[in-house]
């Protein structure tokens, strides 16, 4: 089972997320902690993903995955009571990760039947995700904290890992004007 302390440490390693409001509450107008991102999120998620893949295609290819791996679907468990469902391709997810604020590097993990990504953000230990690979499909199954891979042991852990995985992506999609 994923240790709650490790989960929360990992959660705090997320980049600072700007909060978006349709209208800015009056008590926030002069508060520098709140940054108004945009009143209108109008771009379809698919368009944002396509643009990010085009923008970071060279960076993605240098991470070291084969084209077959990059085009593989990532499956996630969004709730303990449901089965895995498609999320994105590895290529699309990597494209989003290259948009993270203060990103230093992204590297490939390939050990013992697991594929994964290790993400380095300035001033923070390595973070990332590991996937169980089966028949050309990737199943989100763990987090990377520093040099360790912490694998989920049950459906509840799978859901916690997904929440972290999703939060990285949603940060990037929101920052790029995706209609969520």
Tab-separated table of C-alpha atoms in Angstrom:
chain	number	residue	atom	x	y	z
A	1	UNK	CA	0.000	0.000	0.000
A	2	UNK	CA	1.250	3.485	-0.766
A	3	UNK	CA	2.344	5.247	2.382
A	4	UNK	CA	0.219	8.368	3.030
A	5	UNK	CA	3.329	10.378	3.969
A	6	UNK	CA	4.985	9.528	0.637
A	7	UNK	CA	1.753	10.349	-1.207
A	8	UNK	CA	1.530	13.804	0.360
A	9	UNK	CA	5.232	14.530	-0.150
A	10	UNK	CA	4.782	13.635	-3.816
A	11	UNK	CA	1.696	15.827	-4.021
A	12	UNK	CA	3.661	18.837	-2.755
A	13	UNK	CA	6.248	18.294	-5.495
A	14	UNK	CA	3.673	19.411	-8.058
A	15	UNK	CA	4.401	22.726	-9.719
A	16	UNK	CA	2.514	25.707	-8.337
A	17	UNK	CA	-0.918	25.683	-9.903
A	18	UNK	CA	-2.550	28.970	-10.822
A	19	UNK	CA	-6.182	29.164	-9.761
A	20	UNK	CA	-8.609	30.256	-12.468
A	21	UNK	CA	-11.837	32.109	-11.669
A	22	UNK	CA	-14.632	33.305	-13.940
A	23	UNK	CA	-14.591	36.498	-11.878
A	24	UNK	CA	-11.991	37.379	-9.328
A	25	UNK	CA	-13.401	37.590	-5.797
A	26	UNK	CA	-12.843	41.075	-4.375
A	27	UNK	CA	-10.648	39.888	-1.489
A	28	UNK	CA	-8.197	38.450	-4.044
A	29	UNK	CA	-7.788	41.507	-6.268
A	30	UNK	CA	-4.689	42.766	-4.468
A	31	UNK	CA	-3.393	39.431	-3.214
A	32	UNK	CA	-0.308	38.311	-5.152
A	33	UNK	CA	-0.857	34.667	-4.148
A	34	UNK	CA	-3.778	34.435	-6.570
A	35	UNK	CA	-3.162	34.841	-10.254
A	36	UNK	CA	-6.037	35.135	-12.663
A	37	UNK	CA	-5.188	32.846	-15.564
A	38	UNK	CA	-8.011	33.378	-18.012
A	39	UNK	CA	-11.722	34.030	-18.065
A	40	UNK	CA	-12.189	31.786	-21.089
A	41	UNK	CA	-10.879	28.298	-21.632
A	42	UNK	CA	-11.976	27.664	-25.186
A	43	UNK	CA	-9.537	25.238	-26.776
A	44	UNK	CA	-10.627	21.600	-27.030
A	45	UNK	CA	-8.322	19.248	-25.112
A	46	UNK	CA	-7.563	17.307	-28.318
A	47	UNK	CA	-6.310	20.522	-30.019
A	48	UNK	CA	-4.107	21.378	-27.041
A	49	UNK	CA	-2.626	17.851	-27.015
A	50	UNK	CA	-1.943	17.923	-30.759
A	51	UNK	CA	-0.200	21.301	-30.454
A	52	UNK	CA	1.927	20.114	-27.519
A	53	UNK	CA	2.942	16.921	-29.342
A	54	UNK	CA	3.974	18.992	-32.379
A	55	UNK	CA	5.858	21.487	-30.189
A	56	UNK	CA	7.796	18.853	-28.205
A	57	UNK	CA	8.185	16.092	-30.807
A	58	UNK	CA	11.997	16.355	-30.798
A	59	UNK	CA	12.189	16.357	-26.993
A	60	UNK	CA	9.846	13.359	-26.819
A	61	UNK	CA	11.931	11.310	-29.251
A	62	UNK	CA	15.103	12.006	-27.229
A	63	UNK	CA	13.644	10.454	-24.040
A	64	UNK	CA	14.417	7.034	-25.525
A	65	UNK	CA	11.094	5.285	-26.072
A	66	UNK	CA	10.384	3.503	-29.365
A	67	UNK	CA	7.627	4.877	-31.611
A	68	UNK	CA	5.544	1.807	-30.744
A	69	UNK	CA	5.888	2.599	-27.027
A	70	UNK	CA	5.154	6.291	-27.582
A	71	UNK	CA	1.961	5.415	-29.461
A	72	UNK	CA	0.831	2.949	-26.773
A	73	UNK	CA	-2.239	3.824	-24.745
A	74	UNK	CA	-1.897	4.479	-21.024
A	75	UNK	CA	-4.693	2.939	-18.970
A	76	UNK	CA	-5.600	4.332	-15.554
A	77	UNK	CA	-7.949	3.402	-12.720
A	78	UNK	CA	-9.805	6.593	-11.769
A	79	UNK	CA	-11.878	4.985	-9.000
A	80	UNK	CA	-11.332	1.853	-6.896
A	81	UNK	CA	-14.640	0.353	-8.065
A	82	UNK	CA	-13.992	0.647	-11.812
A	83	UNK	CA	-11.680	-1.124	-14.193
A	84	UNK	CA	-8.851	0.557	-16.089
A	85	UNK	CA	-9.804	3.008	-18.851
A	86	UNK	CA	-7.817	4.728	-21.613
A	87	UNK	CA	-6.244	8.040	-20.664
A	88	UNK	CA	-3.810	9.120	-23.386
A	89	UNK	CA	-0.877	7.840	-25.360
A	90	UNK	CA	2.565	7.938	-23.803
A	91	UNK	CA	3.549	10.494	-26.473
A	92	UNK	CA	0.698	12.816	-25.450
A	93	UNK	CA	1.480	12.520	-21.756
A	94	UNK	CA	5.174	13.224	-22.320
A	95	UNK	CA	4.244	16.280	-24.399
A	96	UNK	CA	2.297	17.613	-21.430
A	97	UNK	CA	5.176	16.921	-19.039
A	98	UNK	CA	7.544	18.984	-21.195
A	99	UNK	CA	5.341	21.988	-20.350
A	100	UNK	CA	5.884	21.746	-16.583
A	101	UNK	CA	7.233	24.882	-14.954
A	102	UNK	CA	10.964	24.686	-14.034
A	103	UNK	CA	11.407	21.333	-15.789
A	104	UNK	CA	15.044	20.215	-15.921
A	105	UNK	CA	14.729	16.776	-17.516
A	106	UNK	CA	12.587	13.771	-18.306
A	107	UNK	CA	14.168	10.340	-18.527
A	108	UNK	CA	13.021	6.829	-19.319
A	109	UNK	CA	12.689	4.023	-16.782
A	110	UNK	CA	12.884	0.480	-18.170
A	111	UNK	CA	13.396	-2.254	-15.612
A	112	UNK	CA	11.862	-5.620	-14.714
A	113	UNK	CA	8.926	-5.399	-17.129
A	114	UNK	CA	8.075	-1.881	-16.063
A	115	UNK	CA	8.273	1.218	-18.187
A	116	UNK	CA	8.162	4.663	-16.672
A	117	UNK	CA	9.183	8.283	-16.681
A	118	UNK	CA	11.366	10.141	-14.213
A	119	UNK	CA	10.750	13.886	-14.077
A	120	UNK	CA	13.215	16.378	-12.600
A	121	UNK	CA	11.947	19.813	-11.619
A	122	UNK	CA	14.399	22.419	-10.279
A	123	UNK	CA	14.749	22.298	-6.510
A	124	UNK	CA	12.810	19.055	-6.111
A	125	UNK	CA	13.745	15.372	-6.021
A	126	UNK	CA	12.907	13.194	-8.991
A	127	UNK	CA	9.238	12.326	-9.386
A	128	UNK	CA	7.394	10.338	-12.008
A	129	UNK	CA	5.273	7.341	-12.837
A	130	UNK	CA	5.714	3.680	-13.655
A	131	UNK	CA	3.583	1.532	-15.905
A	132	UNK	CA	3.054	-2.198	-16.119
A	133	UNK	CA	3.407	-3.175	-19.780
A	134	UNK	CA	1.267	-5.888	-21.337
A	135	UNK	CA	0.569	-6.527	-25.036
A	136	UNK	CA	1.663	-3.027	-26.050
A	137	UNK	CA	-0.532	-1.335	-23.457
A	138	UNK	CA	0.653	0.536	-20.367
A	139	UNK	CA	-1.167	0.377	-17.038
A	140	UNK	CA	-0.394	3.125	-14.516
A	141	UNK	CA	0.872	1.249	-11.460
A	142	UNK	CA	3.302	3.338	-9.440
A	143	UNK	CA	5.014	6.588	-8.577
A	144	UNK	CA	8.665	7.543	-8.649
A	145	UNK	CA	9.997	9.372	-5.594
A	146	UNK	CA	13.697	10.157	-5.799
A	147	UNK	CA	15.374	6.937	-6.925
A	148	UNK	CA	12.575	4.669	-5.695
A	149	UNK	CA	9.565	3.255	-7.503
A	150	UNK	CA	6.596	2.746	-5.211
A	151	UNK	CA	4.152	0.318	-6.801
A	152	UNK	CA	0.459	0.285	-6.077
A	153	UNK	CA	-0.752	-2.880	-4.375
A	154	UNK	CA	-4.531	-2.576	-4.771
A	155	UNK	CA	-7.348	-0.616	-6.427
A	156	UNK	CA	-7.224	2.166	-3.844
A	157	UNK	CA	-3.505	2.682	-4.472
A	158	UNK	CA	-4.171	2.678	-8.229
A	159	UNK	CA	-6.633	5.520	-7.701
A	160	UNK	CA	-4.183	7.543	-5.594
A	161	UNK	CA	-1.508	7.149	-8.254
A	162	UNK	CA	-4.026	8.245	-10.892
A	163	UNK	CA	-4.881	11.385	-8.907
A	164	UNK	CA	-1.231	12.448	-9.012
A	165	UNK	CA	-0.886	11.488	-12.674
A	166	UNK	CA	-4.032	13.455	-13.515
A	167	UNK	CA	-2.993	16.524	-11.499
A	168	UNK	CA	0.188	16.947	-13.545
A	169	UNK	CA	-1.778	16.735	-16.794
A	170	UNK	CA	-4.595	19.014	-15.685
A	171	UNK	CA	-2.074	21.669	-14.620
A	172	UNK	CA	-0.624	21.722	-18.147
A	173	UNK	CA	-3.973	21.549	-19.938
A	174	UNK	CA	-5.330	24.430	-17.875
A	175	UNK	CA	-2.201	26.526	-18.450
A	176	UNK	CA	-2.595	25.974	-22.202
A	177	UNK	CA	-6.213	27.121	-22.353
A	178	UNK	CA	-7.931	23.750	-22.626
A	179	UNK	CA	-11.654	23.676	-22.039
A	180	UNK	CA	-11.887	21.235	-19.147
